[in-house]
CSV table of C-alpha atoms in Angstrom, one decimal:
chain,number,residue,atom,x,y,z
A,161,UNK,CA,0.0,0.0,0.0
A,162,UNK,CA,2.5,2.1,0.6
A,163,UNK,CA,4.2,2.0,-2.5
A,164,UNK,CA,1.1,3.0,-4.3
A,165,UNK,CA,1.7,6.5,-2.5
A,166,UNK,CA,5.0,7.3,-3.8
A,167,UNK,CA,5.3,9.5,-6.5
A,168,UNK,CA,7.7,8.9,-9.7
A,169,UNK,CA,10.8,10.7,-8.4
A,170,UNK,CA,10.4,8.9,-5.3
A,171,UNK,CA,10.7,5.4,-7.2
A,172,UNK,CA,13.3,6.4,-9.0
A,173,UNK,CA,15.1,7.1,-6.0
A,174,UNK,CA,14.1,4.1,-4.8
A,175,UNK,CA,16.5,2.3,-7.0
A,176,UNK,CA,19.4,3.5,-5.2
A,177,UNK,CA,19.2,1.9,-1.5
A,178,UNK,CA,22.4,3.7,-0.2
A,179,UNK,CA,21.5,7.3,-1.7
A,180,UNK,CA,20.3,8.2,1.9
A,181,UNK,CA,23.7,6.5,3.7
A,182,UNK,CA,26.0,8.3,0.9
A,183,UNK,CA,24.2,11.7,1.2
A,184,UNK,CA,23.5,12.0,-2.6
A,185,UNK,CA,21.4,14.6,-4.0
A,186,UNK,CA,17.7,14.0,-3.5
A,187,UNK,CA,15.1,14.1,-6.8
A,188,UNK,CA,13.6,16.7,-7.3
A,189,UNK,CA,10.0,16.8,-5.9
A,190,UNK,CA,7.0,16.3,-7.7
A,191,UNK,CA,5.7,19.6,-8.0
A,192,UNK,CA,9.0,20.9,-9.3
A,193,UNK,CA,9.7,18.3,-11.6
A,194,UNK,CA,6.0,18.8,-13.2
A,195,UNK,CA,6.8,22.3,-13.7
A,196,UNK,CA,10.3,21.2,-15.3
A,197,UNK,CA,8.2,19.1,-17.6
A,198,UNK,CA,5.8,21.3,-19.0
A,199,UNK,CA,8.0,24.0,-19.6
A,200,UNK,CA,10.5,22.0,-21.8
A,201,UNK,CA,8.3,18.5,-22.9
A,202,UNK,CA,7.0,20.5,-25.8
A,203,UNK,CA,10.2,21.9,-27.2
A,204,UNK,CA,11.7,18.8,-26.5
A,205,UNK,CA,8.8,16.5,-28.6
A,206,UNK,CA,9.2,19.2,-31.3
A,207,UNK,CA,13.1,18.8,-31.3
A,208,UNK,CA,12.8,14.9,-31.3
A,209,UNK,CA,10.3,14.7,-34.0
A,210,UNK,CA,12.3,16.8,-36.3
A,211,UNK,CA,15.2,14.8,-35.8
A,212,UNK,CA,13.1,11.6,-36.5
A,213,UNK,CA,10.0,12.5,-38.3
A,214,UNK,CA,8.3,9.7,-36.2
A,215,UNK,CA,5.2,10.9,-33.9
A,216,UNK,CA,5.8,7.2,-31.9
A,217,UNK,CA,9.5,7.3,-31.7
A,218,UNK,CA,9.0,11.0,-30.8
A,219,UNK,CA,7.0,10.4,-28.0
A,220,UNK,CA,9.4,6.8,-26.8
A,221,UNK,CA,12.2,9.3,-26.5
A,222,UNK,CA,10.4,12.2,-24.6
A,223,UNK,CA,9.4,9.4,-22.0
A,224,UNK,CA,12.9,7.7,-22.1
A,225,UNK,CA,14.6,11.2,-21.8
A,226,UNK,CA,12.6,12.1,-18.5
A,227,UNK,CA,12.7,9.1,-17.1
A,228,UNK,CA,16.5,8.9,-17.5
A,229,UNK,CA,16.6,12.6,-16.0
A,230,UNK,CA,14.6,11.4,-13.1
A,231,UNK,CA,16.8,8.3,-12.9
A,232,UNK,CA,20.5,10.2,-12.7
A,233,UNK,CA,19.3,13.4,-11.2
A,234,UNK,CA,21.6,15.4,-11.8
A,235,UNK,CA,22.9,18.1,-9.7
A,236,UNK,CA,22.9,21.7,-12.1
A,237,UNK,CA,22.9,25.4,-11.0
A,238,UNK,CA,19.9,26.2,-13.1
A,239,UNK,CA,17.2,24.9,-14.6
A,240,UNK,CA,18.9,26.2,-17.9
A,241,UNK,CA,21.6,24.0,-17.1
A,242,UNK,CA,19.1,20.9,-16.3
A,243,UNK,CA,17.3,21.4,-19.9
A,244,UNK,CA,20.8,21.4,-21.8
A,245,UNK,CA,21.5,18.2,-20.0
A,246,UNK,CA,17.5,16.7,-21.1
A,247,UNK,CA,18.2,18.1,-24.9
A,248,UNK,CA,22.0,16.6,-24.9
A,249,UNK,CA,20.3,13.4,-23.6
A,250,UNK,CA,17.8,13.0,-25.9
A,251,UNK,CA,20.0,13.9,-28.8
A,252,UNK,CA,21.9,10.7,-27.6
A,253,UNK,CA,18.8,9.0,-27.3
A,254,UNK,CA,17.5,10.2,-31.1
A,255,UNK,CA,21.3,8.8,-32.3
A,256,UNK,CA,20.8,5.6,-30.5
A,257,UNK,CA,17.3,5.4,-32.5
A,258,UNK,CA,19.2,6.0,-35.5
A,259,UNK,CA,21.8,3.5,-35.6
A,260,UNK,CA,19.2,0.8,-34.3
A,261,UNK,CA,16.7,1.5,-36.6
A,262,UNK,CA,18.3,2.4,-40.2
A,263,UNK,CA,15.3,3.1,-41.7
A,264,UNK,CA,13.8,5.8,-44.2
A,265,UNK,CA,11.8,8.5,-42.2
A,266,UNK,CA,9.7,9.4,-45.4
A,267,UNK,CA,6.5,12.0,-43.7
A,268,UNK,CA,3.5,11.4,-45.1
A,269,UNK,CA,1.5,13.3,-47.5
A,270,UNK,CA,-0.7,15.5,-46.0
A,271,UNK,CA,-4.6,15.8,-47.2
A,272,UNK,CA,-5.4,18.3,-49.9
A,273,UNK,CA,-7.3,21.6,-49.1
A,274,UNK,CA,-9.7,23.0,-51.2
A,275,UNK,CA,-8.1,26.3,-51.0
A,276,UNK,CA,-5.4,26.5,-53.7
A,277,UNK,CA,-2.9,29.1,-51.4
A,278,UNK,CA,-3.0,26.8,-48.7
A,279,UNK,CA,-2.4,24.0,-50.7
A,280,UNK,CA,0.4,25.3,-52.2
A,281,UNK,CA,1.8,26.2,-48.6
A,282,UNK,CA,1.1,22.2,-47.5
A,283,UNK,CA,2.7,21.6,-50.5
A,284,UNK,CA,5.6,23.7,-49.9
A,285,UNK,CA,5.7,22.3,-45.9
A,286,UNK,CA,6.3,18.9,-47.2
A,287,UNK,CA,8.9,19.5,-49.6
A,288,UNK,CA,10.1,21.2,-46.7
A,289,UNK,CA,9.8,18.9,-44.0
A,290,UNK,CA,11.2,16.1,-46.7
A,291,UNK,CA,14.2,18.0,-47.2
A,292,UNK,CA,15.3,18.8,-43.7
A,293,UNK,CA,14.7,15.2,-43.4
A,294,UNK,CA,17.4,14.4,-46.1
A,295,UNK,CA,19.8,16.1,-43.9
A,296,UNK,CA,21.8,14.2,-41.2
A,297,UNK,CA,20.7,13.6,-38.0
A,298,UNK,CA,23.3,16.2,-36.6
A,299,UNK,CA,22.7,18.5,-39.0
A,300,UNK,CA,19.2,19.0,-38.4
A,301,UNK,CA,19.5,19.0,-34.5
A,302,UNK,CA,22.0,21.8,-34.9
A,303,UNK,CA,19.3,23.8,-37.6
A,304,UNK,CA,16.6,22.9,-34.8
A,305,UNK,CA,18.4,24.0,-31.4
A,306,UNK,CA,19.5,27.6,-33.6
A,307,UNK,CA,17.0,28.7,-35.7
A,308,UNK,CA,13.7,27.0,-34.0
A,309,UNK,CA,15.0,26.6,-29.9
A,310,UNK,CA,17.3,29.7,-30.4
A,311,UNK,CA,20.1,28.0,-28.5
A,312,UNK,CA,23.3,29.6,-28.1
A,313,UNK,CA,26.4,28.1,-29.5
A,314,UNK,CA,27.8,27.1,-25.9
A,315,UNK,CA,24.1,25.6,-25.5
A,316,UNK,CA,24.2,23.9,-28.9
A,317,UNK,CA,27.4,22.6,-28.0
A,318,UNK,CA,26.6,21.0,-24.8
A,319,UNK,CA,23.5,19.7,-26.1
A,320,UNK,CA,25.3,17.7,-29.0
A,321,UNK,CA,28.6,16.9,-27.2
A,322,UNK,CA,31.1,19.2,-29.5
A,323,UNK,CA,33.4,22.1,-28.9
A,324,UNK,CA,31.4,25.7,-28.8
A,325,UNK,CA,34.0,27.1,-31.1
A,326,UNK,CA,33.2,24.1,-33.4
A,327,UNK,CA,29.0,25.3,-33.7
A,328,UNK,CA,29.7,28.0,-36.0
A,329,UNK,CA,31.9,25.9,-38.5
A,330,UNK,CA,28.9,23.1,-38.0
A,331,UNK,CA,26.3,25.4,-38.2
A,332,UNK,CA,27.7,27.0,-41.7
A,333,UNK,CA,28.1,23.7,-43.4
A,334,UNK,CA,24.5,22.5,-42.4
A,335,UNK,CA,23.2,25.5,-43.6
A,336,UNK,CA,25.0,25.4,-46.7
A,337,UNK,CA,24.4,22.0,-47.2
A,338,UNK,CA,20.3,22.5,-46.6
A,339,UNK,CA,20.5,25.6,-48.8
A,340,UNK,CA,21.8,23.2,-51.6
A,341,UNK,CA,19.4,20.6,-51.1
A,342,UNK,CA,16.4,23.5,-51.5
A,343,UNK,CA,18.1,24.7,-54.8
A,344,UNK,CA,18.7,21.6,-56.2
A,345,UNK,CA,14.9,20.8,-55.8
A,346,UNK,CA,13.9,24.2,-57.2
A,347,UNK,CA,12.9,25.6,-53.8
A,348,UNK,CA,15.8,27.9,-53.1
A,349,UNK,CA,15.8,31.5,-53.4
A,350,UNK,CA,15.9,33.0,-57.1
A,351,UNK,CA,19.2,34.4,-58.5
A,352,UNK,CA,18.9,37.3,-59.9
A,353,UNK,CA,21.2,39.0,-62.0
């Protein structure tokens, strides 16, 4: 009966029987760690889906990327600190997916709209969506955290496990390398001369 009471942090815990005797850190509580989740889960789904394309595998590696969180509780200043270490954990997580699954991540069409300028944006959001999904899994978890999350480069850099003063460089060539992929489909800009 008892153990029906205790709340997820608490069994997480509960899997260490000499955290009390060695004085390591205790979870975070429930209240705060609800709060934690709510503010980042949906950034962090967004992140993960755009790095898979999968709404199922998204939503495996939100839950595995919490629940490992819970699990090693780590000890950081800030809660900025704590979502850099979720985001470089499910990054790891997504590259895990990736090497175990091998598969094409093709999106599927979406239904047509009667209204020809939104069809032509659906349109457009596909050819999109299948693009960014041509890029590498790095690449387009570096495009995500800048340009979607607005991440720093030292934030970027802890979340993907390279050197900050490497971002920049990493961040040009995905770019470059999207921006070919978009011309080479017809969808980049327009030269004009």
């Amino acid at each position: 009966m008892a153990e029906a009471l205790m709340t997820l942090p608490t069994l997480v815990a509960a899997g260490d029987p000499d955290a009390s005797r060695t004085g390591a850190p205790k979870p975070m509580d429930e209240a705060r760690f609800e709060m934690f989740y709510r503010r980042n889960a949906g950034g962090l789904w967004s992140y993960l889906y755009r790095l898979t394309g999968d709404v199922a595998a998204s939503d495996d590696l939100l839950q595995k990327a919490f629940f490992r969180f819970l699990r090693a509780n780590p000890v950081l200043t800030s809660e900025e600190h704590q979502r850099r270490w979720l985001f470089r954990t499910a990054t790891n997580l997504a590259f895990d997916h990736f090497r175990e699954t091998k598969r094409d991540r093709a999106h599927a069409e979406p239904a047509p709209r009667a209204d020809a300028s939104t069809e032509s944006r659906e349109l457009l959001r596909h050819d999109m969506m299948k693009t960014f999904a041509e890029l590498k899994p790095r690449e387009r978890a570096l495009l995500w955290l800048a340009h979607v999350e607005e991440a720093d480069h030292e934030t970027i850099s802890e979340a993907l496990g390279v050197k900050a003063k490497s971002v920049k460089v990493l961040l040009f060539r995905a770019r470059k390398r999207l921006g070919d992929l978009l011309t080479r489909k017809g969808l980049g800009p327009e030269k004009t001369r």
